[in-house]
Coordinates of C-alpha atoms and ligand atoms in Angstrom, one line a residue:
M671 CA -138.9 -83.6 -72.1
C672 CA -141.1 -86.4 -70.9
G673 CA -143.0 -86.2 -67.6
I674 CA -144.0 -89.0 -65.3
V675 CA -146.5 -89.0 -62.5
G676 CA -147.6 -92.1 -60.5
Y677 CA -150.0 -92.5 -57.7
V678 CA -151.1 -95.3 -55.3
G679 CA -153.4 -94.5 -52.5
Q680 CA -157.0 -94.1 -51.1
N681 CA -158.2 -91.8 -53.9
E682 CA -159.0 -92.1 -57.5
A683 CA -155.8 -92.1 -59.5
A684 CA -156.7 -90.7 -62.8
P685 CA -157.8 -87.1 -61.7
I686 CA -154.5 -86.9 -59.6
L687 CA -152.3 -88.0 -62.5
L688 CA -154.1 -85.5 -65.0
D689 CA -153.5 -82.7 -62.4
G690 CA -149.8 -83.8 -61.9
L691 CA -149.3 -84.0 -65.6
A692 CA -150.7 -80.5 -66.0
R693 CA -148.1 -79.2 -63.7
L694 CA -145.3 -80.9 -65.8
E695 CA -146.6 -79.3 -69.0
Y696 CA -143.8 -76.8 -68.9
R697 CA -141.4 -79.6 -69.6
G698 CA -142.7 -79.9 -73.2
Y699 CA -144.6 -82.7 -74.7
D700 CA -146.6 -83.8 -77.8
S701 CA -148.8 -86.7 -76.5
A702 CA -150.0 -88.1 -73.1
G703 CA -151.4 -91.2 -71.6
M704 CA -152.3 -93.0 -68.3
A705 CA -152.5 -96.5 -67.2
V706 CA -154.8 -97.2 -64.2
Y707 CA -155.3 -100.7 -62.4
H708 CA -158.9 -101.6 -61.6
D709 CA -160.7 -105.0 -60.9
G710 CA -157.7 -107.1 -62.0
E711 CA -157.2 -105.3 -65.3
I712 CA -154.8 -102.5 -66.3
E713 CA -156.6 -100.0 -68.6
I714 CA -154.6 -97.5 -70.8
V715 CA -155.9 -94.3 -72.3
K716 CA -153.6 -92.3 -74.7
A717 CA -154.0 -89.1 -76.8
K718 CA -151.9 -87.1 -79.3
G719 CA -151.6 -83.5 -78.5
R720 CA -152.5 -81.5 -75.5
L721 CA -153.7 -83.0 -72.1
R722 CA -157.0 -81.5 -72.9
V723 CA -157.6 -84.3 -75.3
L724 CA -156.8 -86.9 -72.7
R725 CA -159.1 -85.1 -70.3
E726 CA -161.9 -85.1 -72.7
L727 CA -161.4 -88.9 -73.6
T728 CA -161.5 -89.7 -69.7
N729 CA -164.2 -87.2 -68.6
N730 CA -161.4 -85.4 -66.5
G731 CA -160.3 -88.8 -65.4
L732 CA -163.6 -89.8 -63.8
D733 CA -164.3 -92.5 -66.3
L734 CA -161.0 -94.2 -65.5
K735 CA -161.5 -96.1 -62.3
G736 CA -158.9 -97.3 -59.9
T737 CA -156.7 -96.0 -57.1
I738 CA -153.3 -96.9 -58.7
G739 CA -151.9 -95.6 -61.8
I740 CA -149.1 -94.0 -63.9
G741 CA -149.4 -91.1 -66.2
H742 CA -147.0 -89.7 -68.8
T743 CA -146.5 -86.8 -71.2
R744 CA -144.3 -87.6 -74.2
W745 CA -141.7 -85.5 -76.0
A746 CA -141.1 -87.6 -79.1
T747 CA -137.5 -88.9 -79.6
H748 CA -137.9 -92.4 -81.1
G749 CA -141.0 -92.4 -83.4
E750 CA -143.4 -89.6 -84.4
P751 CA -145.8 -88.1 -81.9
S752 CA -148.8 -90.4 -82.2
V753 CA -151.2 -92.4 -80.1
T754 CA -149.5 -95.6 -80.8
N755 CA -146.0 -94.2 -79.7
S756 CA -147.4 -92.4 -76.7
H757 CA -146.9 -94.1 -73.3
P758 CA -147.7 -96.2 -71.3
H759 CA -146.6 -99.3 -73.2
F760 CA -147.6 -102.8 -72.4
N761 CA -146.0 -106.1 -72.7
K762 CA -147.6 -108.8 -74.8
D763 CA -150.5 -109.9 -72.6
K764 CA -151.1 -106.6 -71.0
S765 CA -149.8 -107.6 -67.6
I766 CA -147.0 -105.2 -67.3
V767 CA -147.2 -101.6 -68.2
V768 CA -144.4 -98.9 -68.3
V769 CA -143.9 -95.2 -68.7
H770 CA -140.4 -93.9 -69.4
N771 CA -138.4 -90.6 -69.6
G772 CA -135.1 -90.7 -71.2
I773 CA -133.5 -92.7 -74.0
I774 CA -132.6 -96.5 -74.2
E775 CA -129.5 -96.2 -76.3
N776 CA -129.1 -99.9 -77.1
H777 CA -132.8 -100.4 -77.9
Q778 CA -132.1 -101.6 -81.5
P779 CA -129.9 -104.7 -80.5
L780 CA -132.4 -105.4 -77.7
R781 CA -135.3 -105.0 -80.0
D782 CA -133.7 -107.4 -82.5
R783 CA -133.0 -110.0 -79.9
L784 CA -136.7 -109.8 -78.6
I785 CA -138.0 -110.1 -82.1
R786 CA -135.9 -113.3 -82.5
K787 CA -137.5 -114.6 -79.3
G788 CA -140.9 -114.1 -80.7
Y789 CA -141.9 -110.6 -79.3
R790 CA -144.1 -108.4 -81.5
F791 CA -143.6 -104.6 -81.4
I792 CA -146.3 -102.2 -82.1
S793 CA -144.7 -98.9 -81.6
D794 CA -141.4 -97.3 -82.8
T795 CA -140.4 -96.3 -79.3
D796 CA -137.3 -97.4 -77.5
T797 CA -139.6 -97.7 -74.4
E798 CA -141.4 -100.7 -75.7
V799 CA -138.3 -102.6 -75.4
V800 CA -138.4 -102.3 -71.6
A801 CA -141.9 -103.6 -71.6
H802 CA -141.0 -106.7 -73.3
M803 CA -137.7 -107.2 -71.5
L804 CA -139.6 -107.1 -68.2
D805 CA -141.9 -109.7 -69.6
N806 CA -138.9 -111.7 -70.6
Y807 CA -137.3 -111.7 -67.2
Y808 CA -140.4 -111.8 -65.0
N809 CA -140.9 -114.8 -62.9
G810 CA -143.3 -113.4 -60.3
D811 CA -140.8 -111.1 -58.7
P812 CA -141.0 -107.5 -59.9
L813 CA -137.7 -106.5 -58.2
E814 CA -135.9 -109.3 -59.9
A815 CA -137.2 -108.6 -63.3
I816 CA -136.6 -104.8 -63.0
S817 CA -133.0 -105.2 -61.6
K818 CA -132.1 -107.7 -64.6
V819 CA -133.5 -105.1 -67.1
M820 CA -131.4 -102.3 -65.5
T821 CA -128.2 -104.2 -66.0
R822 CA -129.0 -104.7 -69.7
I823 CA -130.4 -101.4 -70.8
E824 CA -128.1 -98.5 -71.6
G825 CA -128.8 -94.7 -71.7
S826 CA -130.9 -92.7 -69.5
Y827 CA -134.3 -93.6 -67.9
A828 CA -136.8 -92.9 -65.3
L829 CA -139.4 -95.7 -65.3
G830 CA -142.7 -96.2 -63.7
V831 CA -144.0 -99.8 -63.8
L832 CA -147.2 -101.7 -62.8
F833 CA -147.6 -105.5 -62.6
K834 CA -151.0 -106.9 -63.0
D835 CA -150.3 -109.8 -60.5
H836 CA -148.9 -107.4 -57.9
P837 CA -152.0 -105.2 -57.4
G838 CA -151.6 -102.2 -55.1
E839 CA -147.8 -102.0 -56.0
M840 CA -145.9 -99.5 -58.2
Y841 CA -142.4 -99.7 -59.1
A842 CA -140.0 -97.0 -60.2
V843 CA -136.3 -96.8 -61.1
R844 CA -133.9 -94.0 -62.6
K845 CA -130.6 -93.6 -64.2
D846 CA -129.7 -90.1 -65.4
S847 CA -133.2 -89.0 -65.8
P848 CA -135.0 -87.1 -62.9
L849 CA -137.5 -88.9 -60.6
I850 CA -138.7 -88.1 -57.1
V851 CA -141.0 -90.0 -54.6
G852 CA -143.6 -88.1 -52.6
V853 CA -145.1 -89.6 -49.5
S854 CA -148.4 -88.5 -47.8
D855 CA -151.3 -89.8 -45.6
E856 CA -153.5 -90.1 -48.6
G857 CA -151.1 -92.1 -50.7
N858 CA -147.6 -92.0 -52.4
F859 CA -146.4 -90.6 -55.6
I860 CA -143.6 -90.7 -58.1
A861 CA -143.0 -87.7 -60.5
S862 CA -140.4 -86.2 -62.7
D863 CA -140.5 -82.9 -60.8
I864 CA -141.8 -81.6 -57.5
P865 CA -144.7 -79.3 -58.9
A866 CA -146.5 -82.4 -60.1
I867 CA -147.1 -83.5 -56.5
L868 CA -146.9 -80.4 -54.5
N869 CA -150.7 -80.1 -54.1
H870 CA -150.6 -83.3 -52.2
T871 CA -147.3 -83.4 -50.2
R872 CA -144.1 -81.6 -49.5
N873 CA -142.3 -84.8 -48.2
V874 CA -140.1 -86.0 -50.9
Y875 CA -137.2 -88.5 -51.4
F876 CA -134.8 -87.9 -54.4
I877 CA -134.0 -91.2 -56.1
D878 CA -130.4 -91.8 -57.0
N879 CA -129.0 -93.4 -60.1
M880 CA -129.7 -97.2 -60.3
E881 CA -132.1 -97.2 -57.2
I882 CA -135.5 -99.0 -57.4
V883 CA -138.5 -97.9 -55.4
K884 CA -141.5 -100.0 -54.5
L885 CA -144.6 -97.9 -53.5
T886 CA -147.9 -99.2 -51.9
R887 CA -150.6 -97.2 -50.4
E888 CA -149.1 -97.3 -47.0
A889 CA -145.4 -97.4 -47.6
V890 CA -142.3 -96.8 -49.9
A891 CA -139.2 -99.0 -49.8
F892 CA -135.9 -98.3 -51.6
Y893 CA -133.6 -100.9 -53.1
N894 CA -130.3 -101.0 -54.8
I895 CA -129.7 -102.9 -58.0
D896 CA -128.9 -106.0 -55.9
K897 CA -132.4 -105.8 -54.5
E898 CA -131.1 -104.9 -51.0
E899 CA -133.3 -102.5 -49.1
I900 CA -131.6 -99.1 -48.5
E901 CA -132.3 -96.2 -46.2
K902 CA -132.9 -92.8 -47.6
T903 CA -133.4 -89.4 -46.1
M904 CA -136.6 -87.4 -46.7
T905 CA -136.5 -83.9 -47.8
V906 CA -139.2 -81.4 -46.9
I907 CA -139.9 -78.9 -49.7
D908 CA -140.0 -75.3 -48.4
W909 CA -141.7 -73.6 -51.4
D910 CA -145.3 -73.9 -52.1
M911 CA -147.8 -73.9 -55.1
E912 CA -147.8 -70.2 -55.3
A913 CA -144.4 -70.4 -56.9
A914 CA -145.8 -72.8 -59.5
E915 CA -148.7 -70.4 -60.4
K916 CA -149.0 -67.3 -62.5
G917 CA -149.9 -64.9 -59.6
G918 CA -151.9 -62.6 -61.9
Y919 CA -149.4 -62.5 -64.8
E920 CA -150.6 -63.6 -68.2
H921 CA -147.6 -65.9 -68.6
F922 CA -144.9 -67.5 -66.4
M923 CA -142.4 -65.9 -68.5
L924 CA -143.5 -62.4 -67.6
K925 CA -143.8 -63.3 -64.0
E926 CA -140.3 -64.7 -64.0
I927 CA -139.0 -61.6 -65.9
Y928 CA -140.5 -59.6 -63.0
E929 CA -139.0 -61.9 -60.3
Q930 CA -135.5 -61.1 -61.4
P931 CA -134.6 -58.4 -59.0
K932 CA -135.5 -60.7 -56.1
A933 CA -133.8 -63.7 -57.6
V934 CA -130.6 -61.7 -58.2
R935 CA -130.7 -60.2 -54.7
D936 CA -131.3 -63.6 -53.1
T937 CA -128.2 -65.1 -55.0
I938 CA -125.9 -62.2 -54.3
N939 CA -126.8 -61.1 -50.7
P940 CA -126.3 -64.3 -48.7
R941 CA -122.7 -64.3 -50.1
I942 CA -121.6 -60.9 -48.8
K943 CA -120.8 -60.5 -45.2
D944 CA -119.6 -57.1 -44.0
G945 CA -118.9 -55.9 -47.4
E946 CA -116.7 -59.1 -48.3
I947 CA -117.6 -61.8 -50.7
V948 CA -117.7 -65.2 -48.7
I949 CA -118.4 -68.4 -50.7
D950 CA -118.6 -71.0 -48.0
E951 CA -120.0 -73.6 -50.4
W952 CA -117.0 -73.7 -52.6
H953 CA -114.5 -76.1 -51.2
M954 CA -111.2 -74.7 -52.7
T955 CA -108.2 -74.3 -50.5
E956 CA -106.2 -71.0 -50.6
E957 CA -103.4 -72.8 -52.3
E958 CA -105.8 -74.2 -55.0
V959 CA -107.2 -70.7 -55.6
Q960 CA -103.7 -69.4 -56.0
N961 CA -102.7 -72.2 -58.3
L962 CA -105.6 -72.0 -60.6
N963 CA -104.3 -71.6 -64.1
K964 CA -107.5 -72.2 -66.2
I965 CA -111.2 -72.3 -65.9
F966 CA -113.6 -74.3 -68.2
I967 CA -117.1 -73.2 -68.2
V968 CA -119.5 -76.0 -69.6
A969 CA -123.2 -75.5 -70.1
C970 CA -126.1 -75.6 -72.7
G971 CA -128.3 -72.8 -74.2
S972 CA -128.7 -69.8 -72.1
A973 CA -126.5 -71.2 -69.2
Y974 CA -123.8 -71.4 -72.0
H975 CA -124.5 -67.7 -72.8
A976 CA -124.1 -66.9 -69.1
G977 CA -120.8 -68.7 -69.3
I978 CA -119.6 -66.5 -72.3
S979 CA -120.4 -63.4 -70.2
G980 CA -118.7 -65.0 -67.3
K981 CA -115.6 -65.7 -69.5
Y982 CA -115.2 -61.9 -70.3
V983 CA -115.8 -61.0 -66.6
I984 CA -113.5 -63.6 -64.9
E985 CA -110.7 -62.9 -67.4
G986 CA -111.1 -59.2 -67.0
I987 CA -111.4 -59.1 -63.3
A988 CA -109.4 -62.1 -62.1
R989 CA -107.0 -62.6 -65.1
I990 CA -107.5 -66.3 -65.3
P991 CA -107.9 -67.7 -68.8
V992 CA -111.5 -69.1 -69.2
E993 CA -112.5 -71.4 -72.0
V994 CA -116.3 -71.8 -72.5
D995 CA -117.7 -75.1 -74.1
V996 CA -121.1 -76.3 -75.1
A997 CA -121.5 -79.4 -73.0
S998 CA -122.4 -81.6 -75.9
E999 CA -119.0 -80.7 -77.4
F1000 CA -117.0 -80.7 -74.2
R1001 CA -118.0 -84.2 -73.3
Y1002 CA -116.6 -85.7 -76.6
R1003 CA -113.8 -83.6 -77.5
D1004 CA -111.3 -85.1 -74.8
P1005 CA -110.3 -81.6 -73.5
I1006 CA -106.8 -81.0 -72.2
I1007 CA -107.3 -80.3 -68.5
D1008 CA -104.5 -80.2 -65.8
D1009 CA -104.8 -80.4 -62.1
N1010 CA -104.7 -76.8 -61.6
S1011 CA -107.9 -76.3 -63.7
L1012 CA -111.3 -75.9 -62.5
V1013 CA -114.4 -77.0 -64.5
I1014 CA -117.6 -74.9 -63.8
V1015 CA -121.0 -76.5 -65.0
I1016 CA -123.9 -74.2 -65.1
S1017 CA -127.5 -75.4 -65.3
Q1018 CA -130.9 -74.2 -64.2
S1019 CA -132.4 -77.6 -64.0
G1020 CA -129.3 -79.6 -62.9
E1021 CA -130.6 -82.5 -65.1
T1022 CA -129.4 -81.6 -68.6
A1023 CA -128.0 -84.8 -69.9
D1024 CA -125.0 -83.2 -71.8
S1025 CA -124.0 -80.9 -68.9
L1026 CA -124.2 -84.0 -66.4
A1027 CA -122.1 -86.1 -68.8
A1028 CA -119.6 -83.1 -69.1
L1029 CA -119.3 -83.0 -65.3
R1030 CA -118.6 -86.7 -65.1
E1031 CA -116.0 -86.3 -68.0
A1032 CA -114.2 -83.6 -66.0
Q1033 CA -114.2 -85.6 -62.8
R1034 CA -113.0 -88.7 -64.7
K1035 CA -110.0 -86.5 -65.7
G1036 CA -109.4 -85.8 -62.0
V1037 CA -110.6 -82.1 -62.0
K1038 CA -112.8 -80.6 -59.4
V1039 CA -116.3 -79.3 -60.7
L1040 CA -118.1 -76.4 -59.3
G1041 CA -121.8 -76.6 -60.2
I1042 CA -123.9 -73.3 -60.6
V1043 CA -127.3 -74.9 -60.4
N1044 CA -130.8 -73.7 -59.6
V1045 CA -132.7 -76.9 -58.7
V1046 CA -131.7 -78.0 -55.2
G1047 CA -131.0 -81.7 -55.0
S1048 CA -130.8 -82.2 -58.9
S1049 CA -128.2 -84.6 -60.3
I1050 CA -125.6 -82.0 -61.2
A1051 CA -126.0 -80.4 -57.7
R1052 CA -125.4 -83.9 -56.0
E1053 CA -122.5 -84.9 -58.3
A1054 CA -120.5 -81.8 -58.3
D1055 CA -117.7 -81.4 -55.9
S1056 CA -119.1 -78.0 -54.8
V1057 CA -122.3 -76.3 -55.5
L1058 CA -123.1 -72.6 -55.8
Y1059 CA -126.9 -72.5 -55.9
T1060 CA -128.6 -69.8 -57.9
W1061 CA -131.6 -68.8 -55.7
A1062 CA -133.9 -68.1 -58.5
G1063 CA -136.7 -70.3 -57.3
L1064 CA -138.9 -72.4 -59.4
E1065 CA -138.7 -71.4 -63.0
I1066 CA -141.6 -72.8 -65.2
A1067 CA -141.4 -70.9 -68.6
V1068 CA -139.3 -72.8 -71.0
A1069 CA -137.4 -69.6 -72.0
T1070 CA -135.2 -68.9 -69.1
T1071 CA -135.0 -65.5 -67.6
K1072 CA -134.5 -65.3 -64.0
A1073 CA -132.2 -68.4 -63.7
Y1074 CA -130.1 -66.9 -66.4
S1075 CA -129.9 -63.7 -64.5
T1076 CA -128.8 -65.5 -61.3
Q1077 CA -126.2 -67.4 -63.2
L1078 CA -124.6 -64.2 -64.2
A1079 CA -124.8 -63.0 -60.6
A1080 CA -123.0 -66.1 -59.5
L1081 CA -120.2 -65.7 -62.0
Y1082 CA -119.7 -62.1 -61.0
L1083 CA -119.4 -63.1 -57.4
L1084 CA -116.8 -65.7 -58.5
A1085 CA -114.9 -63.2 -60.6
I1086 CA -114.6 -60.6 -57.7
Y1087 CA -113.9 -63.2 -55.3
L1088 CA -111.0 -64.7 -57.4
G1089 CA -109.8 -61.2 -58.3
N1090 CA -109.4 -60.2 -54.8
K1091 CA -107.9 -63.5 -53.4
R1092 CA -105.3 -63.5 -56.3
G1093 CA -104.4 -60.0 -55.7
K1094 CA -105.8 -58.7 -59.1
L1095 CA -107.9 -56.0 -57.5
E1096 CA -107.0 -53.0 -55.4
Y1097 CA -108.9 -53.3 -52.1
A1098 CA -110.9 -50.1 -52.9
Q1099 CA -111.7 -51.4 -56.5
Y1100 CA -112.8 -54.8 -54.9
K1101 CA -115.1 -52.9 -52.4
Q1102 CA -116.6 -50.9 -55.1
M1103 CA -117.4 -53.9 -57.3
V1104 CA -119.1 -55.5 -54.3
E1105 CA -121.3 -52.4 -53.8
E1106 CA -122.1 -52.3 -57.5
L1107 CA -123.1 -56.0 -57.6
Q1108 CA -125.5 -55.2 -54.6
E1109 CA -127.1 -52.3 -56.5
L1110 CA -127.9 -54.5 -59.6
P1111 CA -131.3 -55.7 -58.3
D1112 CA -132.6 -52.2 -58.0
K1113 CA -131.3 -51.3 -61.4
I1114 CA -133.0 -54.3 -63.0
Q1115 CA -136.2 -53.2 -61.2
S1116 CA -135.9 -49.7 -62.8
L1117 CA -135.6 -51.3 -66.3
L1118 CA -138.9 -53.3 -65.8
G1119 CA -140.7 -50.0 -65.7
D1120 CA -140.1 -49.4 -69.4
K1121 CA -142.2 -52.3 -70.5
E1122 CA -145.0 -50.3 -72.4
R1123 CA -142.4 -48.6 -74.6
I1124 CA -140.8 -52.0 -75.3
Q1125 CA -144.2 -53.6 -76.0
W1126 CA -145.0 -50.9 -78.6
F1127 CA -141.6 -51.4 -80.2
A1128 CA -142.1 -55.2 -80.2
S1129 CA -145.5 -54.8 -82.0
K1130 CA -143.8 -52.9 -84.9
F1131 CA -141.4 -55.8 -85.6
A1132 CA -143.6 -58.8 -84.8
A1133 CA -144.0 -59.7 -88.4
S1134 CA -140.2 -59.7 -89.1
R1135 CA -138.6 -62.6 -91.0
D1136 CA -135.1 -62.0 -89.5
I1137 CA -133.7 -59.9 -86.7
F1138 CA -129.9 -59.5 -85.9
Y1139 CA -128.2 -58.6 -82.8
V1140 CA -124.7 -57.1 -82.7
G1141 CA -122.3 -56.2 -80.0
R1142 CA -118.6 -56.4 -79.0
G1143 CA -117.1 -57.9 -75.9
V1144 CA -119.5 -58.5 -73.0
D1145 CA -122.2 -57.0 -75.3
Y1146 CA -121.7 -59.9 -77.8
A1147 CA -122.5 -62.3 -75.0
T1148 CA -125.7 -60.3 -74.2
C1149 CA -126.6 -60.4 -77.9
M1150 CA -126.4 -64.2 -78.0
E1151 CA -128.8 -64.6 -75.2
G1152 CA -131.2 -61.9 -76.5
S1153 CA -131.2 -63.6 -79.9
L1154 CA -131.9 -67.0 -78.4
K1155 CA -134.7 -65.6 -76.3
L1156 CA -136.3 -64.2 -79.4
K1157 CA -136.1 -67.2 -81.6
E1158 CA -137.2 -69.7 -79.0
I1159 CA -140.5 -68.1 -78.4
S1160 CA -141.2 -66.1 -81.6
Y1161 CA -139.8 -68.5 -84.1
I1162 CA -138.4 -65.5 -86.0
H1163 CA -135.0 -66.3 -87.4
S1164 CA -132.3 -64.4 -85.5
E1165 CA -128.6 -64.3 -85.1
A1166 CA -126.1 -62.6 -82.9
Y1167 CA -122.9 -61.4 -84.3
A1168 CA -119.8 -59.9 -83.0
A1169 CA -120.2 -56.4 -84.5
G1170 CA -116.7 -56.3 -85.9
E1171 CA -117.4 -59.5 -87.8
L1172 CA -120.3 -58.1 -89.8
K1173 CA -118.1 -57.1 -92.7
H1174 CA -116.7 -60.5 -93.1
G1175 CA -120.0 -61.9 -94.7
T1176 CA -123.0 -61.2 -92.5
I1177 CA -123.5 -57.7 -93.7
S1178 CA -124.8 -59.2 -97.0
L1179 CA -128.0 -60.3 -95.1
V1180 CA -128.9 -56.7 -94.3
E1181 CA -131.6 -55.4 -96.4
D1182 CA -134.2 -52.6 -96.2
G1183 CA -136.2 -52.4 -93.0
I1184 CA -134.4 -55.3 -91.2
L1185 CA -134.1 -54.7 -87.5
V1186 CA -130.5 -54.8 -86.2
A1187 CA -130.4 -54.4 -82.4
S1188 CA -127.1 -53.1 -81.3
V1189 CA -125.8 -53.4 -77.7
L1190 CA -123.1 -51.0 -76.8
T1191 CA -122.5 -50.8 -73.1
Q1192 CA -118.6 -51.0 -73.1
P1193 CA -117.1 -47.6 -73.1
Q1194 CA -113.9 -48.6 -74.8
L1195 CA -115.8 -50.2 -77.7
Y1196 CA -118.6 -47.7 -77.9
E1197 CA -117.3 -45.8 -80.8
K1198 CA -116.4 -49.1 -82.7
T1199 CA -119.9 -50.4 -82.5
V1200 CA -121.4 -47.1 -83.5
S1201 CA -119.5 -47.4 -86.8
N1202 CA -120.9 -50.8 -87.3
M1203 CA -124.4 -49.3 -86.7
V1204 CA -123.7 -46.6 -89.3
E1205 CA -122.7 -49.4 -91.7
V1206 CA -125.8 -51.3 -91.4
K1207 CA -128.1 -48.3 -91.4
A1208 CA -126.5 -47.2 -94.8
R1209 CA -127.7 -50.5 -96.1
G1210 CA -131.3 -50.0 -95.1
A1211 CA -131.3 -51.5 -91.5
Y1212 CA -133.6 -50.1 -88.9
V1213 CA -131.3 -49.7 -85.9
M1214 CA -132.2 -50.1 -82.3
A1215 CA -129.5 -49.2 -79.7
L1216 CA -129.2 -50.5 -76.3
T1217 CA -126.7 -48.4 -74.3
N1218 CA -125.8 -46.8 -71.1
I1219 CA -127.7 -43.7 -69.9
G1220 CA -125.8 -40.6 -71.0
N1221 CA -124.8 -41.8 -74.4
Y1222 CA -127.3 -39.7 -76.0
D1223 CA -125.3 -39.1 -79.2
V1224 CA -126.2 -42.6 -80.2
E1225 CA -129.5 -41.1 -81.3
D1226 CA -127.8 -39.5 -84.2
V1227 CA -127.6 -43.0 -85.7
A1228 CA -130.2 -45.1 -83.9
N1229 CA -133.9 -45.2 -84.9
F1230 CA -135.0 -46.4 -81.4
T1231 CA -132.9 -46.4 -78.2
I1232 CA -133.1 -47.9 -74.8
Y1233 CA -131.0 -46.7 -71.9
I1234 CA -129.7 -49.0 -69.0
P1235 CA -128.6 -47.4 -65.6
K1236 CA -124.8 -46.9 -65.2
T1237 CA -123.0 -49.7 -63.6
N1238 CA -119.6 -51.3 -63.7
P1239 CA -119.1 -52.3 -67.4
W1240 CA -118.4 -56.0 -66.5
F1241 CA -122.0 -56.3 -65.2
T1242 CA -123.9 -54.7 -68.0
T1243 CA -125.2 -58.0 -69.3
S1244 CA -127.5 -58.1 -66.3
L1245 CA -129.2 -54.9 -67.2
A1246 CA -129.1 -55.1 -71.0
I1247 CA -130.7 -58.4 -71.1
I1248 CA -133.9 -57.2 -69.4
P1249 CA -135.2 -55.1 -72.4
L1250 CA -134.2 -57.9 -74.7
Q1251 CA -136.1 -60.5 -72.7
L1252 CA -139.2 -58.2 -72.6
F1253 CA -138.8 -57.6 -76.4
A1254 CA -138.8 -61.3 -77.1
Y1255 CA -141.8 -61.8 -74.8
Y1256 CA -143.9 -59.1 -76.4
V1257 CA -143.0 -60.2 -80.0
S1258 CA -144.1 -63.7 -79.1
L1259 CA -147.4 -62.3 -77.6
A1260 CA -148.0 -60.1 -80.6
R1261 CA -147.7 -63.2 -82.9
G1262 CA -150.3 -65.1 -80.7
L1263 CA -147.8 -67.8 -79.7
D1264 CA -147.6 -70.1 -76.8
V1265 CA -145.0 -68.0 -74.8
D1266 CA -144.3 -70.4 -72.0
K1267 CA -144.3 -73.6 -74.0
P1268 CA -142.8 -72.9 -77.3
R1269 CA -143.0 -75.7 -80.0
N1270 CA -140.5 -78.5 -80.0
L1271 CA -138.8 -77.2 -76.8
A1272 CA -138.5 -78.8 -73.3
K1273 CA -137.7 -77.1 -70.1
S1274 CA -135.3 -79.8 -69.0
V1275 CA -133.4 -81.5 -71.6
T1276 CA -132.7 -84.9 -70.1
V1277 CA -131.7 -86.7 -73.3
E1278 CA -128.5 -86.3 -75.4
Ligands
LIG216 C1 -133.2 -71.2 -72.6 O1 -134.2 -70.3 -72.7 C2 -133.4 -72.6 -72.8 N1 -134.7 -73.0 -72.8 C3 -132.3 -73.5 -72.9 O2 -131.3 -73.1 -73.8 C4 -131.7 -73.9 -71.6 O3 -130.9 -72.8 -71.2 C5 -130.7 -75.2 -71.8 O4 -131.4 -76.2 -72.2 C6 -129.9 -75.6 -70.5 O5 -130.8 -75.9 -69.5 P1 -130.3 -76.0 -68.0 O6 -129.8 -74.6 -67.6 O7 -131.5 -76.6 -67.3 O8 -129.0 -77.0 -68.0

């Protein structure tokens, strides 16, 4: 989604904006632009395509003079990717300039009203409405105009604004789209995410909904929508640029795949004390745990897939019914939730618009929400009743790997914790599960050693048109994530099917040479899935098997086999997903695609 960077200080702004925007590239974008104030004028430069074009147009920013400016990378929503539609957007006499992340939902009636008042629109964007509305309400007081606009626009927004007659001042606001403020001796910053400014400062303020910030070279001041000054607490970021760099890996995705053992260990170990699971962050009374009669897991994309694995595991271990919903469905389907339910919202970014809306919908119904979130201080983390952080660290590649793995780990922790508290596990069983959980990072590590074989295998299928994934139970959940990984970065059509469902239609898609990846790690379902492999092989499929070490008879059917170390069957997704991530990565690499920034996708989906 769009990225915003703003700077006001003692240095030239444009090179700082370009550097910051480059560090937000992972969010996804299709055009970029900057506005810099100099000598009483605001100058704008915009370009379609990669930031490289903007760099070339401005001689790496050196030709755009001025020490205050706002920059933007645009992920098109309203209006095609073009120079005209890219941000920043001016008001009519170029005295107010705006960058925006989010969607102004009532832009059409506002646009109609502004046109009736004589305003002329030059772009198709919802954002231009904001520039003209600011113009309409502006009487010399930026705070006044901004707060008036905020009360009239609906939807989600993070805005950066400059006013020509207030030189040296930058304004920013947010509602449901991320925005942070950074402060340093060299100047002050706004940004959509921390990496954009981490080269300059670690001192950050998280802006809350409906708050306004005024930044000058020397100071930042925060206001509520009534223009009353408010106090905020500064956070010191404790990770550094190394986390935002590739560290010798060709791509962030590969780096992040390799960081999984550490990420999973960091998520599990602090929650195990003397062999017992302790989840201090979860504010549930003993009585609430005992009375829990249903869990709803709500998320999007890979986080949703983690939720599907979680459903099998929680139902299997703790014997509590679990419903898993895509957040964009949950938020509108008026779910039936009673007081003894729990809603778990899973999100890497903590800013996904649909997941955030689902969280609010659950709270509106009076139910407690537990967030499983990676980004500290993000909206979902702040609004949930309790937060279980997944300590995956900064994840840059659009295709999630380590965050997904930590989400699984968090769900396993919850399942075993609940199973024990509710008396569904023998003590010995409980202890053994805790031990097996702690062994997962080393087992993930061992799978990473098989990467050359997987790379060779991926190169054989890099030209595929379709690839199918089949499995049963937990393995079906693994297939869903494996398939998503492949399609998002390789652009190969792929589907995941419950293996038992093949005969009900899907098998007609199987033709000579098509790759069917079969995941079969569940002992009680093993023979059933083998039968399904035989069925597709008989129709010409090339069959890959992903199974537990020891299941060597699978080679009687499979053309290619990958073995995973033995673990408790509930936890096999954590292991089986590793070869599938590597497979997707190497297919994308073989096809010469942009692995970390696949087309049309954004890392953090902050619009509906
Ligand atoms: C996964 O690789 C994705 N890029 C995507 O499906 C992602 O998981 C989804 O958009 C949810 O994001 P979140 O975890 O930040 O909420």
